[in-house]
CSV table of C-alpha atoms and ligand atoms in Angstrom, one decimal:
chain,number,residue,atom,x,y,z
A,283,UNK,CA,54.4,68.9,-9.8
A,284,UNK,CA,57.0,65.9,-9.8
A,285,UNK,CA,55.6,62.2,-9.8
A,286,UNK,CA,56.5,61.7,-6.0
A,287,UNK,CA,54.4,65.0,-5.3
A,288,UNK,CA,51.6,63.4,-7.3
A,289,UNK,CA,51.6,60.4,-5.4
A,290,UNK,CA,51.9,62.4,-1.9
A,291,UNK,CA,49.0,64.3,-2.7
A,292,UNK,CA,46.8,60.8,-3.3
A,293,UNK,CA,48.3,59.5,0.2
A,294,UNK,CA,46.7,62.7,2.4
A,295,UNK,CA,43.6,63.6,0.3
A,296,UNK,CA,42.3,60.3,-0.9
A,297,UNK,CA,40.2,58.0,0.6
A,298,UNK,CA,42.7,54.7,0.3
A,299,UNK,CA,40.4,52.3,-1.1
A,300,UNK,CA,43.1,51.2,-4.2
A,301,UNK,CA,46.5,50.1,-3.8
A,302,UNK,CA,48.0,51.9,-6.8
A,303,UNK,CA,51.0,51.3,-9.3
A,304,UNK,CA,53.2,54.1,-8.7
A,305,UNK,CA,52.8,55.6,-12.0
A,306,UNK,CA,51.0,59.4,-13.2
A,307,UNK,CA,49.4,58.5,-16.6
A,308,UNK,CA,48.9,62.5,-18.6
A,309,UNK,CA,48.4,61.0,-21.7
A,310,UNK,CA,47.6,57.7,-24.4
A,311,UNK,CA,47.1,57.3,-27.8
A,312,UNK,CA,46.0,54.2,-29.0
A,313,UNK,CA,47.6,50.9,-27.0
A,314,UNK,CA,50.0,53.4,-25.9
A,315,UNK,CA,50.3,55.6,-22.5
A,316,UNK,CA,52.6,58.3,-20.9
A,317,UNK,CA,53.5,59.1,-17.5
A,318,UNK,CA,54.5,62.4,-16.3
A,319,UNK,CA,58.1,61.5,-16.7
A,320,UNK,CA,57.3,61.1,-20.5
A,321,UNK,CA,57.5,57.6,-20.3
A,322,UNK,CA,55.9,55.2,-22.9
A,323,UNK,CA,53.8,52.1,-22.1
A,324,UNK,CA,52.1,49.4,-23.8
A,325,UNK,CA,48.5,49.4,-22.2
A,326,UNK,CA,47.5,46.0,-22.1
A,327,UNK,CA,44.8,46.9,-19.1
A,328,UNK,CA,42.7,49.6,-21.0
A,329,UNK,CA,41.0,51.5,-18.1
A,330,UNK,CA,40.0,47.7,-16.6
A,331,UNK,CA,38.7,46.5,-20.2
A,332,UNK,CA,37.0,49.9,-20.6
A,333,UNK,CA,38.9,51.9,-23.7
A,334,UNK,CA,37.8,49.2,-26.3
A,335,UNK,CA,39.4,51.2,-29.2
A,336,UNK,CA,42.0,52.4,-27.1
A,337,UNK,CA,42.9,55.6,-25.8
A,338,UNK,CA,41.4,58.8,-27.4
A,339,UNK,CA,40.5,57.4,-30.6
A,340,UNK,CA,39.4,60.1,-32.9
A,341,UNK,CA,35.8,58.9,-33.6
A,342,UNK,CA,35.0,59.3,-29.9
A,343,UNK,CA,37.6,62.8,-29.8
A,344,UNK,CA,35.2,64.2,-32.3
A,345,UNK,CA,31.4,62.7,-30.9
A,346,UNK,CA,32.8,64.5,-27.5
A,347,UNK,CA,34.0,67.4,-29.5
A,348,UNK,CA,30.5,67.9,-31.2
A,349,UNK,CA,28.4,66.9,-28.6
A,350,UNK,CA,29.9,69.3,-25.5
A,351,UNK,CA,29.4,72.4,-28.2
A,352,UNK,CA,26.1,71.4,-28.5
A,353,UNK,CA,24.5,70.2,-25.1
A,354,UNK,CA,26.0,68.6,-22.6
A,355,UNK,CA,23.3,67.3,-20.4
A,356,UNK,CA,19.7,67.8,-19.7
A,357,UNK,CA,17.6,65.9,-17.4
A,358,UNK,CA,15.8,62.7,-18.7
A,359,UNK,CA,12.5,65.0,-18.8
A,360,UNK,CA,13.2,65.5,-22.1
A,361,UNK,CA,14.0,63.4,-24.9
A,362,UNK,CA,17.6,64.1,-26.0
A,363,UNK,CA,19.1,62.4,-29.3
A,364,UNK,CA,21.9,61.1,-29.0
A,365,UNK,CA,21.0,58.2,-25.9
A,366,UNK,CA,17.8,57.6,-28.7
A,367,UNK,CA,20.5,56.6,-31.5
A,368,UNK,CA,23.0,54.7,-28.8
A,369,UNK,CA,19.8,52.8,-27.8
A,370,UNK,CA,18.7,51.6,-30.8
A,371,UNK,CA,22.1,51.1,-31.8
A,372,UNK,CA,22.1,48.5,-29.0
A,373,UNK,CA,18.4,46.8,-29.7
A,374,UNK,CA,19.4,46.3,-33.3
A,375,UNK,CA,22.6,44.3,-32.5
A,376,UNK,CA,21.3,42.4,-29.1
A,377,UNK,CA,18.4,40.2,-28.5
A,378,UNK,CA,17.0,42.5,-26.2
A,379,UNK,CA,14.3,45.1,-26.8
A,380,UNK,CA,14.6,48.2,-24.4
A,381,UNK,CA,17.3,49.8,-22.6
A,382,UNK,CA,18.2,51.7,-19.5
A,383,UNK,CA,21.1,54.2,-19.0
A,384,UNK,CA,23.1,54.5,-16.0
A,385,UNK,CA,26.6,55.6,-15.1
A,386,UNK,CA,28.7,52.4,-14.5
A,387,UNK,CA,28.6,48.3,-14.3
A,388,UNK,CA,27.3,48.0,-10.4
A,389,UNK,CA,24.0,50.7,-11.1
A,390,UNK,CA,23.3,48.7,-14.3
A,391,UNK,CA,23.3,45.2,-12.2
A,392,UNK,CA,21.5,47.1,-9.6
A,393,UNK,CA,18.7,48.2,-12.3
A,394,UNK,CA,18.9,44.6,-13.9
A,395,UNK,CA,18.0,43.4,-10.1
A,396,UNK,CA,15.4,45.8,-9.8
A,397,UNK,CA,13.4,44.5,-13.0
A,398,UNK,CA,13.7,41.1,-11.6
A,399,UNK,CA,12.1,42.1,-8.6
A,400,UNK,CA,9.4,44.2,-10.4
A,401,UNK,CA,8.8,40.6,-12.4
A,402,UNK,CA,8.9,38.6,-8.8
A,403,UNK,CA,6.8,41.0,-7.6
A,404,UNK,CA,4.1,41.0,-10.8
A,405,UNK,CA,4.3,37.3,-12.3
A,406,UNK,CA,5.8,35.2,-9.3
A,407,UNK,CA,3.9,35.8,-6.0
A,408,UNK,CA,6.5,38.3,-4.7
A,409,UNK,CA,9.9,36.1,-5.1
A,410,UNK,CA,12.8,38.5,-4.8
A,411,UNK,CA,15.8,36.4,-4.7
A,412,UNK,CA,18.8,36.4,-6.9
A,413,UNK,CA,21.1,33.2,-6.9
A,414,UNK,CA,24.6,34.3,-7.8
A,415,UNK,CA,27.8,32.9,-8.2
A,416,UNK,CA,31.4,32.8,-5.5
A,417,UNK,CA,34.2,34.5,-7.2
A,418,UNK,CA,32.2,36.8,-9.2
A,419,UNK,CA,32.1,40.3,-9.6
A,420,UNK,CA,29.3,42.6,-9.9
A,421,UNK,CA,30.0,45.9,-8.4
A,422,UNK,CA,30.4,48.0,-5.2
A,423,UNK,CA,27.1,48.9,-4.3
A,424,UNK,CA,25.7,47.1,-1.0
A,425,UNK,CA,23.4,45.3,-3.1
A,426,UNK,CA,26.0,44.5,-5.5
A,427,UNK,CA,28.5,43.6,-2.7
A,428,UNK,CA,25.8,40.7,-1.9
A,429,UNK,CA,25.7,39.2,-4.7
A,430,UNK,CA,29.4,39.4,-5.4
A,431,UNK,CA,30.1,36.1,-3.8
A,432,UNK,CA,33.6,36.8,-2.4
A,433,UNK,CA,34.0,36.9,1.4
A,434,UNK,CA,36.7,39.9,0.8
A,435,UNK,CA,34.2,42.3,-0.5
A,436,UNK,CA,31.4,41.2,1.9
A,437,UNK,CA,33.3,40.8,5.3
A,438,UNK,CA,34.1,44.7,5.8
A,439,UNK,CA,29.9,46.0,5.3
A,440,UNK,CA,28.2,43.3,7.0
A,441,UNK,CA,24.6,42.9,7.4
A,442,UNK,CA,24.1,42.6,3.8
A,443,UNK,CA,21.1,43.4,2.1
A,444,UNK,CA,18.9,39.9,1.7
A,445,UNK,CA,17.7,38.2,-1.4
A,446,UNK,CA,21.0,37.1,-2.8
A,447,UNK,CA,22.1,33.1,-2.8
A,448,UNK,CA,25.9,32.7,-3.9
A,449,UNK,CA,26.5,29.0,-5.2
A,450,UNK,CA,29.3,27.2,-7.1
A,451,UNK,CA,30.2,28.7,-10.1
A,452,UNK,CA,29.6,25.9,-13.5
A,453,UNK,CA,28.0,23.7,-11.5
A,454,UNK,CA,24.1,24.0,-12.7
A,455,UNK,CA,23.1,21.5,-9.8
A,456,UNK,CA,23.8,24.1,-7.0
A,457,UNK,CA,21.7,26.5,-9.2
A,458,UNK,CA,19.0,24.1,-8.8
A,459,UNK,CA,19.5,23.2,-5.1
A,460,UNK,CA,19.4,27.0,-4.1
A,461,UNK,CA,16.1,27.4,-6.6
A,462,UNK,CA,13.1,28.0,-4.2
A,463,UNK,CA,9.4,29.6,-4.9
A,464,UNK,CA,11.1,32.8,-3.4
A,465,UNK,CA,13.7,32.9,-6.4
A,466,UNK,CA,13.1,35.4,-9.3
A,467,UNK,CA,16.2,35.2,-11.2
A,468,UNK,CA,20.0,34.0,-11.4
A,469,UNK,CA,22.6,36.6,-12.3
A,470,UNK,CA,25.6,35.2,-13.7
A,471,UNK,CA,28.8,36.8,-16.0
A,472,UNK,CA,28.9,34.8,-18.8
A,473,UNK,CA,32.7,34.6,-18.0
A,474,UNK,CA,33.8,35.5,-14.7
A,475,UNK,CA,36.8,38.0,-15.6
A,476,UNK,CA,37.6,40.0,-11.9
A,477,UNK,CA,37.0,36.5,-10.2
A,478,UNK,CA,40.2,34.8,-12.4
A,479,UNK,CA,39.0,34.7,-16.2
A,480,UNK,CA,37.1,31.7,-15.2
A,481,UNK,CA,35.5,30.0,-18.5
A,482,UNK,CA,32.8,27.7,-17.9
A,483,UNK,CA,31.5,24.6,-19.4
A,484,UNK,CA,30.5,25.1,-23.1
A,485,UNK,CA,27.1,23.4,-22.2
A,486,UNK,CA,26.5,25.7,-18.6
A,487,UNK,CA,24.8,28.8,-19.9
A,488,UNK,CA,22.7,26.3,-22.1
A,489,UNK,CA,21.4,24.4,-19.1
A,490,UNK,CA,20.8,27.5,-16.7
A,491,UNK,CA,18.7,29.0,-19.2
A,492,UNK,CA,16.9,25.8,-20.0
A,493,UNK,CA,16.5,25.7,-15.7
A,494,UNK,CA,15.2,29.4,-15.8
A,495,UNK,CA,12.7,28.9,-18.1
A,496,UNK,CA,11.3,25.9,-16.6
A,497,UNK,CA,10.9,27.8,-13.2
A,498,UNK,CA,10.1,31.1,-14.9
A,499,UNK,CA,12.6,32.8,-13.4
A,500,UNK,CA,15.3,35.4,-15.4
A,501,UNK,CA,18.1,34.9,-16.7
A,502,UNK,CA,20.4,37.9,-16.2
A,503,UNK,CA,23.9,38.1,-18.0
A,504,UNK,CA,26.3,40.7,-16.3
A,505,UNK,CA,28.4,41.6,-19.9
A,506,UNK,CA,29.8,44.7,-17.9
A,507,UNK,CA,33.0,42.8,-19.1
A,508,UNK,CA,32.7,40.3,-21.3
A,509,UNK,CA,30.1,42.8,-23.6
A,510,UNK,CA,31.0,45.2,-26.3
A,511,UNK,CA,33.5,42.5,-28.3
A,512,UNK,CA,36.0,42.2,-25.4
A,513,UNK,CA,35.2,37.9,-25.7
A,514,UNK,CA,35.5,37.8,-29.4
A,515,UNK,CA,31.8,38.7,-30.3
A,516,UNK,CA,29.6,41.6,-29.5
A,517,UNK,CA,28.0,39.9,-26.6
A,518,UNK,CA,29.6,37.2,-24.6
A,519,UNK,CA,26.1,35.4,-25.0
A,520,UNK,CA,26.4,34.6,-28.7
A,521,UNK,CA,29.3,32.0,-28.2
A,522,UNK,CA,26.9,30.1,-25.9
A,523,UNK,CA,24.1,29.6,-27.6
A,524,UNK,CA,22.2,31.0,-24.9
A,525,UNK,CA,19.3,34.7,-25.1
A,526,UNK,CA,19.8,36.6,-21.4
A,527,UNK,CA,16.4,38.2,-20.4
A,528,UNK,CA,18.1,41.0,-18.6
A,529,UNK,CA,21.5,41.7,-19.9
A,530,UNK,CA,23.8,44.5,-18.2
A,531,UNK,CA,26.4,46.6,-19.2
A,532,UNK,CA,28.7,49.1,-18.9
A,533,UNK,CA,32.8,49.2,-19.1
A,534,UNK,CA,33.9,48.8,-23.1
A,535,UNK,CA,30.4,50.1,-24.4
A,536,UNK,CA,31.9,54.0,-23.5
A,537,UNK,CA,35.2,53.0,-24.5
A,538,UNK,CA,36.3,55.5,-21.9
A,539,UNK,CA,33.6,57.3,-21.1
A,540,UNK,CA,31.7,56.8,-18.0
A,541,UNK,CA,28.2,54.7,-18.9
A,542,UNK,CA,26.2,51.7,-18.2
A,543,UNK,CA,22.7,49.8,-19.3
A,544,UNK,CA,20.9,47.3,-18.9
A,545,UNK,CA,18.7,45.9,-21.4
A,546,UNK,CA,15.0,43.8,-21.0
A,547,UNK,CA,13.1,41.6,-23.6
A,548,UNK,CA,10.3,43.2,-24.0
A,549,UNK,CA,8.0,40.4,-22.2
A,550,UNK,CA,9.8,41.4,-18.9
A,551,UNK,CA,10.3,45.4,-19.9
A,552,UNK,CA,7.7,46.0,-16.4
A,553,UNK,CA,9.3,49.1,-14.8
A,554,UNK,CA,6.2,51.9,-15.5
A,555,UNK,CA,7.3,55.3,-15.0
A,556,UNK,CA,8.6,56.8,-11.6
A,557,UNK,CA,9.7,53.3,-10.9
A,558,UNK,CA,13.1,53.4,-11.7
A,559,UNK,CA,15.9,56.6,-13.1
A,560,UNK,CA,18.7,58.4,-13.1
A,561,UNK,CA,19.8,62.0,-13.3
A,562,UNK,CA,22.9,61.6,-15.4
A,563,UNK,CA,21.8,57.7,-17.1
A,564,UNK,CA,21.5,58.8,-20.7
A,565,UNK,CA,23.3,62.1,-20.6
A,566,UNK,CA,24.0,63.3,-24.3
A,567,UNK,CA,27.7,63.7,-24.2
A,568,UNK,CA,28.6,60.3,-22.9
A,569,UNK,CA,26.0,59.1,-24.9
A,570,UNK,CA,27.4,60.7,-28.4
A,571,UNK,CA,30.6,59.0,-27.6
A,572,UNK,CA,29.4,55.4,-26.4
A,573,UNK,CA,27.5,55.5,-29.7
A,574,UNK,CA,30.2,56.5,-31.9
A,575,UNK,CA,32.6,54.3,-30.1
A,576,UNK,CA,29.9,51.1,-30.9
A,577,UNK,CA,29.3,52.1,-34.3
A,578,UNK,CA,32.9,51.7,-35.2
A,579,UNK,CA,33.0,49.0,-33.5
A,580,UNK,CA,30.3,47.2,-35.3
A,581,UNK,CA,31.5,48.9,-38.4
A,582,UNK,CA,34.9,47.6,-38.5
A,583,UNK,CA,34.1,44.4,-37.1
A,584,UNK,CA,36.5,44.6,-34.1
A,585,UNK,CA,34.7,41.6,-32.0
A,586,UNK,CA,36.1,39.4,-34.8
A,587,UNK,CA,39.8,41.0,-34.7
A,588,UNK,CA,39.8,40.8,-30.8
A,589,UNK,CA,39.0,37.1,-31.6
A,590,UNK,CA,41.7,36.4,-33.9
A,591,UNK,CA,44.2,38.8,-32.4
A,592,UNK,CA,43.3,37.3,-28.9
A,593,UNK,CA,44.0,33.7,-30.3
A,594,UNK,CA,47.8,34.8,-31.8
A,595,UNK,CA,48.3,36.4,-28.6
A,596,UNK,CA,47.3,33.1,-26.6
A,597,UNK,CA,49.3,31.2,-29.2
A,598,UNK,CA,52.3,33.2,-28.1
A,599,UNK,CA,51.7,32.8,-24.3
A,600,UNK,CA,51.7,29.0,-25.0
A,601,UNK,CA,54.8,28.7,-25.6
A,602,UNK,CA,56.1,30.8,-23.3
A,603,UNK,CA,54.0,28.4,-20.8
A,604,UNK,CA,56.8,25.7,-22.6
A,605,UNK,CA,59.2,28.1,-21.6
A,606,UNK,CA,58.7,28.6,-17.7
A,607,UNK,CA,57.6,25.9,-15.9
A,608,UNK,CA,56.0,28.1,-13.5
A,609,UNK,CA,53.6,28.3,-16.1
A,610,UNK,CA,50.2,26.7,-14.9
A,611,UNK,CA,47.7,27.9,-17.4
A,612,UNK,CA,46.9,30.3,-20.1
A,613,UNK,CA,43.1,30.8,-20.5
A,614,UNK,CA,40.8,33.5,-21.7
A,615,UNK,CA,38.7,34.2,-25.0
A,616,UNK,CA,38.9,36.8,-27.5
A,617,UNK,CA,41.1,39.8,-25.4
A,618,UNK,CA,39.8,39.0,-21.9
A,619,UNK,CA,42.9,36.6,-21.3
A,620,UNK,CA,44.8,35.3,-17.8
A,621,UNK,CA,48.4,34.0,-17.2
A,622,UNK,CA,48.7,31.7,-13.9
A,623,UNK,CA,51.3,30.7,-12.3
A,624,UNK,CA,52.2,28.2,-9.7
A,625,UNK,CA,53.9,30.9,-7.4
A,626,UNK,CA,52.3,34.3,-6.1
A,627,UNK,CA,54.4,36.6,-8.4
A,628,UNK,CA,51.4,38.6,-9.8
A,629,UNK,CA,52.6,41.5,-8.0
A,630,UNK,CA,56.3,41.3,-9.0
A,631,UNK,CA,55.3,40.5,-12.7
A,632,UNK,CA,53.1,43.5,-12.9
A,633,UNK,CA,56.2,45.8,-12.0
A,634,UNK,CA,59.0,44.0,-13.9
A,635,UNK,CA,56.2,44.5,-16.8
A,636,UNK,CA,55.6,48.2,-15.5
A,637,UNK,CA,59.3,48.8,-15.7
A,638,UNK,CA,59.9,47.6,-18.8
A,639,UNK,CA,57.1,49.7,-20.8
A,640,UNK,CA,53.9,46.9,-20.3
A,641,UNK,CA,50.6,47.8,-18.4
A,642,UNK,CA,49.3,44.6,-17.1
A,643,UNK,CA,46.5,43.7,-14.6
A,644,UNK,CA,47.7,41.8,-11.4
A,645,UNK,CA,44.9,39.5,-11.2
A,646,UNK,CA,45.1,37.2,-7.8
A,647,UNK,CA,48.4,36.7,-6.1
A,648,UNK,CA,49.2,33.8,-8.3
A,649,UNK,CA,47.8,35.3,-11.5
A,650,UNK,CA,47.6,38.6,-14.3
A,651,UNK,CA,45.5,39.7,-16.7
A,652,UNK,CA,45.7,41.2,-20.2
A,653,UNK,CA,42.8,43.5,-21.2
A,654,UNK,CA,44.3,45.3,-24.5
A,655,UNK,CA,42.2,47.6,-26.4
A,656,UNK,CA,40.5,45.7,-29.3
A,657,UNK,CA,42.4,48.0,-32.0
A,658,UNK,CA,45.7,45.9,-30.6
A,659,UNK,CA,47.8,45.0,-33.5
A,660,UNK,CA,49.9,41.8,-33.8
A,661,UNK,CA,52.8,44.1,-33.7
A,662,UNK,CA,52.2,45.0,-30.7
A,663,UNK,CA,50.8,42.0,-29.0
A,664,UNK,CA,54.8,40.5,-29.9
A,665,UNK,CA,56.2,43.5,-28.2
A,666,UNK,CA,54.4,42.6,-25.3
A,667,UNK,CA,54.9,38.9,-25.4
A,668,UNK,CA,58.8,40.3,-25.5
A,669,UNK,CA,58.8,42.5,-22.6
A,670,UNK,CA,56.8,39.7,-20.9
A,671,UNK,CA,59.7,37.2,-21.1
A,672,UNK,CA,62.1,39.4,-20.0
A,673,UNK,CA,60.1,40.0,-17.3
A,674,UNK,CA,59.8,36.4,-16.7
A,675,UNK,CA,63.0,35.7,-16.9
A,676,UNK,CA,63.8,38.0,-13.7
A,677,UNK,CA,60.8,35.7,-11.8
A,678,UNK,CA,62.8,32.3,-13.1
B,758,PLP,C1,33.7,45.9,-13.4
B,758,PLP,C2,32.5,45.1,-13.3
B,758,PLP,C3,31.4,45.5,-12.6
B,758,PLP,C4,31.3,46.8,-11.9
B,758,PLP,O1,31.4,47.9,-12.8
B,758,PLP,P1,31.6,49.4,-12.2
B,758,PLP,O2,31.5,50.2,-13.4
B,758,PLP,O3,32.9,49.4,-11.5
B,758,PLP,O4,30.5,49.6,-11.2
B,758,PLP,C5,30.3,44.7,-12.6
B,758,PLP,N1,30.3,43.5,-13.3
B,758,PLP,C6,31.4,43.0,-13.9
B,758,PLP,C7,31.3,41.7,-14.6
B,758,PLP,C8,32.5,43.8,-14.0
B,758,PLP,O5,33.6,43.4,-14.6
C-alpha cells in the first residue's frame, strides 16, 4: 500500500482523536527511523519519551524473543517470574518498597489515587481529595482528566469525577490554601513535561513534602516521564532532595513496550487483596523486556549520559538561541528538553524538521520538544542541532 493509502485508511477507520504527522514509520534502529518510502529520520521524540534505549535495542529483541517462546501471559493468579525480577529490580533502585503493574501512565496514576484513598479512607477520617497542578498531565482516564488541570482536556467530558483541586503550579502557598481535612494527598510531576517542560523551584518539591508530612497527607510523584533516567537520574526525585510516598510510572521503564506501576512505601502499601488488579498489569512478556531494558540501563549508567549528553545538546541550542532572536528560552534537564519561541511556529518547525530527516515533538503553538532516546550519541545530537538550523533558518 502507498503512504497516501496508509493515511486514507486512518481517515475512514479511525477514531480521530490525534492530528498526525503525515509520515508511515515500518521500521527504527537505534535514534534512527524509516518510513515506508525508505526514508531515514533522526528520532528525537522516542515513542513520546518511551523507547529509552531507542528503537529495537537488542537486549529488549532478545528478553521478547525468549520470553514469547516461553509464556506469554498468564493471569495474576499465579506468580510468574519475570514481573518478580522487574519488581525488585525497581525496589532495589527506588525508595519505594512494593509495586503494582499496569499497562500505561494514566492506570498507574489512577492506582497511585486509589492507595491514597484507601489511606484517606483508613488513617484520615475518609479524606479523598487530590490537589493537583494546571498545566499538568496525568493521563486520559476520567479520573485522570480531573486532575490534569488543563481546561482543554476537561471541557469536552464534563461532569468530572470529584476529589481533585487544581492549583498553581511552584507555588507551595496555593498547595496550602487548597489543603483541607478532606485532602489525602497532592499529586505532582516532578517536572511538568506535556504541560511545557516546566522546571520548578529547586526548593518546591522540598517544601511540599515538608507540607505533606505535616498534614499526613501523600506525596505522590507522577515520573510517567521524568522516571527511568529521562531527567538525568533514575528518578526525577533524586535531584530534589525529596522521597515520594507513591511514585507512578510507566513510558521509558518499557522502553517500547506497553507497561506501567506504581510504587508505595511500605507504611502506606494498604491495598489487601481483591482491592485493586489488572488482567494484563504484570504480564511476563512486557515484563521480560521492561526488566531487561532497566537493567541495562542501570548497568551502563545511561541516567548519567542522558545528563551530560542532554547538557551538550542544550549547550548547542544556546547558541542557536544567540542565533535567532525568535529564540525565548531553552529549558529542560537531562533529555527531557524544550525550545520556545516568541512566535507560534511549533507546527511549521516540526515539518521543516520532518522534511529534513529530524523527528521532533511540537510542544504548544509557540514551543517543541526533544525526547531522544538516552543511547543518543553527540554525533548525532550535532546532526540534529544542524538540521534544526536549517530549519530555522526557513522560519527567520
Ligand atoms: C504520558 C504521561 C501520562 C499518561 O501516560 P499514558 O501511558 O498515555 O496513559 C501520565 N503522566 C505523565 C507525566 C505523562 O507524561
Amino acid at each position: 500500500m502507498s503512504q497516501s493509502n496508509w493515511q486514507e485508511l486512518e481517515k475512514k477507520v479511525f477514531l480521530q482523536t490525534i492530528k498526525r504527522v503525515s509520515v508511515t514509520l515500518v521500521r527504527g534502529k537505534g535514534a534512527e527511523a524509516w518510513d515506508d518510502q525508505g526514508r531515514e529520520y533522526l528520532d528525537f521524540v522516542s515513542g513520546w519519551a518511551t523507547n529509552s534505549l531507542g528503537h529495537c535495542h537488542p537486549v529488549v529483541v532478545k528478553a521478547l524473543e525468549e520470553q514469547a517462546k516461553t509464556l506469554i501471559h498468564t493471569s495474576s493468579q499465579f506468580y510468574t517470574v519475570p514481573q518478580l525480577e522487574l519488581a525488585q529490580l525497581l525496589v532495589e533502585h527506588s525508595c519505594l518498597d512494593r509495586v503494582f503493574f499496569c499497562n500505561s501512565g494514566a492506570e498507574a496514576n489512577e492506582g497511585a489515587v486509589k492507595l491514597a484513598r484507601r489511606y484517606g479512607k483508613l488513617r484520615l477520617n475518609g479524606a479523598y481529595e487530590v490537589i493537583t497542578t494546571y498545566n499538568s498531565f496525568h493521563g486520559r482516564t476520567l479520573a485522570m482528566t480531573a486532575a490534569t488541570g488543563q481546561t482543554k482536556f476537561q471541557e469536552p467530558y464534563t461532569p468530572l469525577p470529584v476529589g481533585f483541586i487544581n492549583v498553581e503550579y511552584n507555588n507551595i502557598e496555593a498547595i496550602k490554601r487548597a489543603t483541607s481535612e478532606k485532602t489525602c494527598a497532592v499529586l505532582l510531576e516532578p517536572i511538568q513535561a506535556e504541560g511545557g517542560v516546566n522546571i520548578p523551584d529547586d526548593d518546591y518539591l522540598r517544601k511540599v513534602q515538608s507540607w505533606c508530612r505535616e498534614k499526613s497527607i501523600l506525596l505522590i510523584l507522577d515520573e510517567v516521564q521524568t522516571g527511568a533516567g529521562r531527567t538525568g537520574t533514575l528518578f526525577a526525585y533524586e535531584q530534589y532532595g525529596v522521597e515520594p510516598d507513591i511514585m507512578a510510572l510507566a513510558k521509558g521503564i518499557g522502553s517500547g513496550v506497553p507497561i506501567g506501576a506504581f510504587l508505595a512505601k511500605e507504611e502506606y502499601s494498604l491495598f489487601s487483596p481483591g482491592e485493586h488488579g489488572s488482567t494484563y498489569g504484570g504480564n511476563p512478556l512486557v515484563c521480560a523486556a521492561a526488566h531487561a531494558a532497566l537493567k541495562y540501563m542501570i548497568d551502563h549508567n545511561l541516567p548519567a549520559q542522558a545528563k551530560r549528553i542532554g547538557n551538550y545538546f542544550m549547550t548547542q541550542l544556546e547558541s542557536l538561541k544567540q542565533q535567532f532572536d525568535f529564540i525565548t528560552d531553552v529549558r529542560g534537564r537531562g533529555l527531557l528538553i524544550a525550545l520556545e519561541f516568541s512566535q507560534e511556529i511549533g507546527d511549521k518547525l516540526q515539518l521543516a524538521c520532518l522534511d529534513r530527516g529530524l523527528l521532533v515533538n511540537r510542544l504548544k503553538p509557540n514551543a517543541v520538544r526533544f525526547m531522544p532516546p538516552l543511547i543518543i550519541t553527540e554525533k548525532e545530537v550535532d546532526k540534529a542541532v544542524g538540521i534544526l538550523r536549517d530549519a530555522l533558518k526557513e522560519k527567520a
